mmCIF file of N, CA and C in Angstrom:
data_model
loop_
_atom_site.group_PDB
_atom_site.id
_atom_site.type_symbol
_atom_site.label_atom_id
_atom_site.label_comp_id
_atom_site.label_asym_id
_atom_site.label_seq_id
_atom_site.Cartn_x
_atom_site.Cartn_y
_atom_site.Cartn_z
ATOM 1 N N MET B 1 132.892 37.234 -45.197
ATOM 2 C CA MET B 1 131.938 37.969 -44.394
ATOM 3 C C MET B 1 131.329 39.044 -45.286
ATOM 4 N N ASN B 2 130.019 39.120 -45.303
ATOM 5 C CA ASN B 2 129.367 40.144 -46.106
ATOM 6 C C ASN B 2 129.063 41.370 -45.230
ATOM 7 N N PRO B 3 128.645 42.478 -45.848
ATOM 8 C CA PRO B 3 128.401 43.704 -45.079
ATOM 9 C C PRO B 3 127.370 43.538 -43.952
ATOM 10 N N GLN B 4 126.356 42.733 -44.184
ATOM 11 C CA GLN B 4 125.351 42.518 -43.135
ATOM 12 C C GLN B 4 125.969 41.782 -41.942
ATOM 13 N N GLN B 5 126.774 40.777 -42.223
ATOM 14 C CA GLN B 5 127.438 40.045 -41.145
ATOM 15 C C GLN B 5 128.385 40.963 -40.363
ATOM 16 N N PHE B 6 129.087 41.829 -41.097
ATOM 17 C CA PHE B 6 129.996 42.769 -40.434
ATOM 18 C C PHE B 6 129.203 43.712 -39.535
ATOM 19 N N ALA B 7 128.083 44.225 -40.041
ATOM 20 C CA ALA B 7 127.246 45.137 -39.249
ATOM 21 C C ALA B 7 126.728 44.447 -37.988
ATOM 22 N N GLU B 8 126.340 43.188 -38.124
ATOM 23 C CA GLU B 8 125.866 42.436 -36.961
ATOM 24 C C GLU B 8 126.990 42.224 -35.947
ATOM 25 N N LEU B 9 128.178 41.920 -36.430
ATOM 26 C CA LEU B 9 129.331 41.741 -35.549
ATOM 27 C C LEU B 9 129.671 43.058 -34.851
ATOM 28 N N HIS B 10 129.598 44.148 -35.595
ATOM 29 C CA HIS B 10 129.864 45.466 -35.019
ATOM 30 C C HIS B 10 128.847 45.778 -33.918
ATOM 31 N N ALA B 11 127.584 45.513 -34.158
ATOM 32 C CA ALA B 11 126.543 45.736 -33.143
ATOM 33 C C ALA B 11 126.784 44.840 -31.925
ATOM 34 N N GLN B 12 127.195 43.626 -32.175
ATOM 35 C CA GLN B 12 127.500 42.690 -31.094
ATOM 36 C C GLN B 12 128.672 43.197 -30.263
ATOM 37 N N CYS B 13 129.625 43.829 -30.909
ATOM 38 C CA CYS B 13 130.768 44.394 -30.198
ATOM 39 C C CYS B 13 130.295 45.471 -29.221
ATOM 40 N N TRP B 14 129.430 46.358 -29.689
ATOM 41 C CA TRP B 14 128.883 47.389 -28.795
ATOM 42 C C TRP B 14 128.171 46.762 -27.604
ATOM 43 N N GLU B 15 127.360 45.752 -27.867
ATOM 44 C CA GLU B 15 126.592 45.115 -26.787
ATOM 45 C C GLU B 15 127.501 44.418 -25.784
ATOM 46 N N THR B 16 128.517 43.716 -26.270
ATOM 47 C CA THR B 16 129.415 43.034 -25.335
ATOM 48 C C THR B 16 130.241 44.042 -24.540
ATOM 49 N N LEU B 17 130.598 45.164 -25.158
ATOM 50 C CA LEU B 17 131.320 46.206 -24.430
ATOM 51 C C LEU B 17 130.435 46.787 -23.323
ATOM 52 N N LYS B 18 129.186 47.093 -23.646
ATOM 53 C CA LYS B 18 128.274 47.639 -22.632
ATOM 54 C C LYS B 18 128.059 46.649 -21.497
ATOM 55 N N HIS B 19 127.959 45.367 -21.842
ATOM 56 C CA HIS B 19 127.789 44.335 -20.813
ATOM 57 C C HIS B 19 129.018 44.285 -19.898
ATOM 58 N N PHE B 20 130.204 44.319 -20.487
ATOM 59 C CA PHE B 20 131.427 44.315 -19.701
ATOM 60 C C PHE B 20 131.473 45.525 -18.763
ATOM 61 N N VAL B 21 131.126 46.694 -19.267
ATOM 62 C CA VAL B 21 131.150 47.902 -18.433
ATOM 63 C C VAL B 21 130.162 47.773 -17.273
ATOM 64 N N ARG B 22 128.985 47.217 -17.522
ATOM 65 C CA ARG B 22 128.018 47.005 -16.426
ATOM 66 C C ARG B 22 128.599 46.086 -15.362
ATOM 67 N N GLU B 23 129.260 45.019 -15.797
ATOM 68 C CA GLU B 23 129.853 44.087 -14.829
ATOM 69 C C GLU B 23 131.002 44.751 -14.067
ATOM 70 N N ALA B 24 131.803 45.546 -14.747
ATOM 71 C CA ALA B 24 132.900 46.264 -14.083
ATOM 72 C C ALA B 24 132.347 47.295 -13.096
ATOM 73 N N ASP B 25 131.268 47.972 -13.478
ATOM 74 C CA ASP B 25 130.619 48.914 -12.558
ATOM 75 C C ASP B 25 130.150 48.206 -11.294
ATOM 76 N N ARG B 26 129.559 47.043 -11.474
ATOM 77 C CA ARG B 26 129.082 46.279 -10.314
ATOM 78 C C ARG B 26 130.257 45.903 -9.405
ATOM 79 N N MET B 27 131.376 45.523 -10.005
ATOM 80 C CA MET B 27 132.556 45.184 -9.211
ATOM 81 C C MET B 27 133.000 46.391 -8.399
ATOM 82 N N CYS B 28 133.017 47.561 -9.012
ATOM 83 C CA CYS B 28 133.406 48.781 -8.295
ATOM 84 C C CYS B 28 132.436 49.084 -7.159
ATOM 85 N N GLU B 29 131.151 48.831 -7.378
ATOM 86 C CA GLU B 29 130.166 49.010 -6.300
ATOM 87 C C GLU B 29 130.494 48.100 -5.127
ATOM 88 N N LEU B 30 130.809 46.855 -5.423
ATOM 89 C CA LEU B 30 131.144 45.903 -4.356
ATOM 90 C C LEU B 30 132.403 46.336 -3.612
ATOM 91 N N PHE B 31 133.397 46.809 -4.335
ATOM 92 C CA PHE B 31 134.609 47.299 -3.667
ATOM 93 C C PHE B 31 134.283 48.478 -2.756
ATOM 94 N N GLY B 32 133.303 49.270 -3.137
ATOM 95 C CA GLY B 32 132.897 50.403 -2.315
ATOM 96 C C GLY B 32 132.270 49.995 -0.994
ATOM 97 N N LEU B 33 131.818 48.745 -0.897
ATOM 98 C CA LEU B 33 131.231 48.236 0.344
ATOM 99 C C LEU B 33 132.284 47.761 1.336
ATOM 100 N N CYS B 34 133.515 47.654 0.885
ATOM 101 C CA CYS B 34 134.579 47.168 1.761
ATOM 102 C C CYS B 34 134.916 48.218 2.822
ATOM 103 N N LEU B 35 135.208 47.745 3.993
ATOM 104 C CA LEU B 35 135.556 48.595 5.126
ATOM 105 C C LEU B 35 137.014 48.386 5.484
ATOM 106 N N PRO B 36 137.558 49.202 6.396
ATOM 107 C CA PRO B 36 138.971 49.023 6.775
ATOM 108 C C PRO B 36 139.263 47.643 7.356
ATOM 109 N N GLU B 37 138.291 47.050 8.021
ATOM 110 C CA GLU B 37 138.509 45.703 8.562
ATOM 111 C C GLU B 37 138.148 44.668 7.495
ATOM 112 N N ALA B 38 138.437 43.430 7.808
ATOM 113 C CA ALA B 38 138.164 42.339 6.855
ATOM 114 C C ALA B 38 136.676 42.315 6.481
ATOM 115 N N SER B 39 136.420 42.051 5.208
ATOM 116 C CA SER B 39 135.038 41.989 4.723
ATOM 117 C C SER B 39 134.376 40.703 5.177
ATOM 118 N N SER B 40 133.044 40.751 5.227
ATOM 119 C CA SER B 40 132.287 39.566 5.608
ATOM 120 C C SER B 40 132.427 38.492 4.537
ATOM 121 N N ILE B 41 132.105 37.284 4.922
ATOM 122 C CA ILE B 41 132.134 36.173 3.954
ATOM 123 C C ILE B 41 131.168 36.452 2.817
ATOM 124 N N GLN B 42 130.038 37.043 3.128
ATOM 125 C CA GLN B 42 129.050 37.353 2.085
ATOM 126 C C GLN B 42 129.630 38.327 1.059
ATOM 127 N N ILE B 43 130.241 39.410 1.513
ATOM 128 C CA ILE B 43 130.830 40.385 0.581
ATOM 129 C C ILE B 43 131.957 39.744 -0.213
ATOM 130 N N ARG B 44 132.809 38.983 0.442
ATOM 131 C CA ARG B 44 133.909 38.324 -0.281
ATOM 132 C C ARG B 44 133.379 37.358 -1.320
ATOM 133 N N SER B 45 132.311 36.623 -0.980
ATOM 134 C CA SER B 45 131.705 35.696 -1.946
ATOM 135 C C SER B 45 131.126 36.449 -3.134
ATOM 136 N N GLU B 46 130.467 37.561 -2.857
ATOM 137 C CA GLU B 46 129.900 38.370 -3.946
ATOM 138 C C GLU B 46 131.005 38.901 -4.855
ATOM 139 N N ILE B 47 132.123 39.317 -4.254
ATOM 140 C CA ILE B 47 133.244 39.820 -5.051
ATOM 141 C C ILE B 47 133.814 38.710 -5.932
ATOM 142 N N VAL B 48 133.961 37.514 -5.384
ATOM 143 C CA VAL B 48 134.483 36.395 -6.174
ATOM 144 C C VAL B 48 133.532 36.070 -7.328
ATOM 145 N N GLN B 49 132.231 36.021 -7.042
ATOM 146 C CA GLN B 49 131.255 35.733 -8.096
ATOM 147 C C GLN B 49 131.251 36.838 -9.149
ATOM 148 N N GLN B 50 131.330 38.081 -8.702
ATOM 149 C CA GLN B 50 131.335 39.198 -9.642
ATOM 150 C C GLN B 50 132.592 39.190 -10.491
ATOM 151 N N ARG B 51 133.699 38.781 -9.900
ATOM 152 C CA ARG B 51 134.945 38.684 -10.663
ATOM 153 C C ARG B 51 134.780 37.710 -11.820
ATOM 154 N N ILE B 52 134.124 36.605 -11.574
ATOM 155 C CA ILE B 52 133.874 35.619 -12.628
ATOM 156 C C ILE B 52 133.003 36.227 -13.724
ATOM 157 N N LEU B 53 131.923 36.912 -13.318
ATOM 158 C CA LEU B 53 131.033 37.536 -14.304
ATOM 159 C C LEU B 53 131.754 38.602 -15.119
ATOM 160 N N GLU B 54 132.564 39.412 -14.428
ATOM 161 C CA GLU B 54 133.310 40.465 -15.119
ATOM 162 C C GLU B 54 134.332 39.863 -16.083
ATOM 163 N N ASN B 55 135.056 38.854 -15.646
ATOM 164 C CA ASN B 55 136.047 38.214 -16.520
ATOM 165 C C ASN B 55 135.390 37.569 -17.737
ATOM 166 N N ASN B 56 134.250 36.930 -17.547
ATOM 167 C CA ASN B 56 133.538 36.318 -18.677
ATOM 168 C C ASN B 56 133.051 37.374 -19.659
ATOM 169 N N ALA B 57 132.539 38.476 -19.139
ATOM 170 C CA ALA B 57 132.072 39.561 -20.004
ATOM 171 C C ALA B 57 133.237 40.155 -20.793
ATOM 172 N N TYR B 58 134.365 40.306 -20.130
ATOM 173 C CA TYR B 58 135.558 40.831 -20.800
ATOM 174 C C TYR B 58 136.013 39.879 -21.906
ATOM 175 N N ALA B 59 136.027 38.594 -21.614
ATOM 176 C CA ALA B 59 136.451 37.602 -22.612
ATOM 177 C C ALA B 59 135.533 37.630 -23.836
ATOM 178 N N SER B 60 134.239 37.789 -23.614
ATOM 179 C CA SER B 60 133.290 37.869 -24.738
ATOM 180 C C SER B 60 133.574 39.097 -25.595
ATOM 181 N N TYR B 61 133.785 40.223 -24.932
ATOM 182 C CA TYR B 61 134.085 41.457 -25.664
ATOM 183 C C TYR B 61 135.381 41.326 -26.465
ATOM 184 N N ILE B 62 136.407 40.781 -25.849
ATOM 185 C CA ILE B 62 137.700 40.647 -26.517
ATOM 186 C C ILE B 62 137.590 39.734 -27.740
ATOM 187 N N GLU B 63 136.807 38.674 -27.644
ATOM 188 C CA GLU B 63 136.650 37.762 -28.786
ATOM 189 C C GLU B 63 135.947 38.450 -29.954
ATOM 190 N N ILE B 64 134.879 39.185 -29.675
ATOM 191 C CA ILE B 64 134.170 39.897 -30.745
ATOM 192 C C ILE B 64 135.089 40.967 -31.341
ATOM 193 N N ARG B 65 135.810 41.671 -30.494
ATOM 194 C CA ARG B 65 136.742 42.701 -30.970
ATOM 195 C C ARG B 65 137.826 42.088 -31.844
ATOM 196 N N ARG B 66 138.312 40.914 -31.463
ATOM 197 C CA ARG B 66 139.319 40.227 -32.269
ATOM 198 C C ARG B 66 138.769 39.926 -33.666
ATOM 199 N N GLN B 67 137.538 39.475 -33.734
ATOM 200 C CA GLN B 67 136.913 39.178 -35.017
ATOM 201 C C GLN B 67 136.781 40.435 -35.870
ATOM 202 N N LEU B 68 136.446 41.562 -35.231
ATOM 203 C CA LEU B 68 136.356 42.822 -35.977
ATOM 204 C C LEU B 68 137.722 43.272 -36.479
ATOM 205 N N PHE B 69 138.748 43.119 -35.639
ATOM 206 C CA PHE B 69 140.098 43.449 -36.102
ATOM 207 C C PHE B 69 140.469 42.616 -37.318
ATOM 208 N N GLU B 70 140.128 41.348 -37.277
ATOM 209 C CA GLU B 70 140.438 40.458 -38.402
ATOM 210 C C GLU B 70 139.692 40.901 -39.661
ATOM 211 N N ALA B 71 138.426 41.251 -39.511
ATOM 212 C CA ALA B 71 137.647 41.719 -40.666
ATOM 213 C C ALA B 71 138.230 43.024 -41.204
ATOM 214 N N ALA B 72 138.677 43.895 -40.308
ATOM 215 C CA ALA B 72 139.287 45.158 -40.753
ATOM 216 C C ALA B 72 140.613 44.896 -41.471
ATOM 217 N N ARG B 73 141.342 43.899 -41.003
ATOM 218 C CA ARG B 73 142.636 43.585 -41.600
ATOM 219 C C ARG B 73 142.487 43.015 -43.001
ATOM 220 N N ILE B 74 141.577 42.065 -43.175
ATOM 221 C CA ILE B 74 141.447 41.402 -44.473
ATOM 222 C C ILE B 74 140.355 42.008 -45.344
ATOM 223 N N GLY B 75 139.530 42.848 -44.762
ATOM 224 C CA GLY B 75 138.416 43.431 -45.504
ATOM 225 C C GLY B 75 137.245 42.455 -45.562
ATOM 226 N N TYR B 76 136.172 42.942 -46.070
ATOM 227 C CA TYR B 76 134.987 42.077 -46.227
ATOM 228 C C TYR B 76 134.189 42.608 -47.413
ATOM 229 N N ASP B 77 133.531 41.729 -48.073
ATOM 230 C CA ASP B 77 132.623 42.119 -49.146
ATOM 231 C C ASP B 77 131.648 40.983 -49.401
ATOM 232 N N ALA B 78 130.715 41.199 -50.275
ATOM 233 C CA ALA B 78 129.644 40.235 -50.538
ATOM 234 C C ALA B 78 130.150 38.933 -51.129
ATOM 235 N N SER B 79 131.356 38.915 -51.718
ATOM 236 C CA SER B 79 131.854 37.696 -52.334
ATOM 237 C C SER B 79 132.531 36.762 -51.353
ATOM 238 N N ASN B 80 132.812 37.212 -50.113
ATOM 239 C CA ASN B 80 133.491 36.348 -49.136
ATOM 240 C C ASN B 80 132.533 35.389 -48.494
#
């Protein structure tokens, strides 16, 4: 991995983290719509769909972060 590739991966890490936080924020908004009684089918469906989006965003962030950890562990330079 060369320095440019590392910089791109680092930028990608920031973007995937921000995306994950947006999805987590949306999940918290949906939880805020819940009432003491059982939620409507629509709200429950939205929560299930949002859970999928949040989990996918988290998985993307974790994968990019793993790659950065690996680059930090082994180092990177123009000859790799």
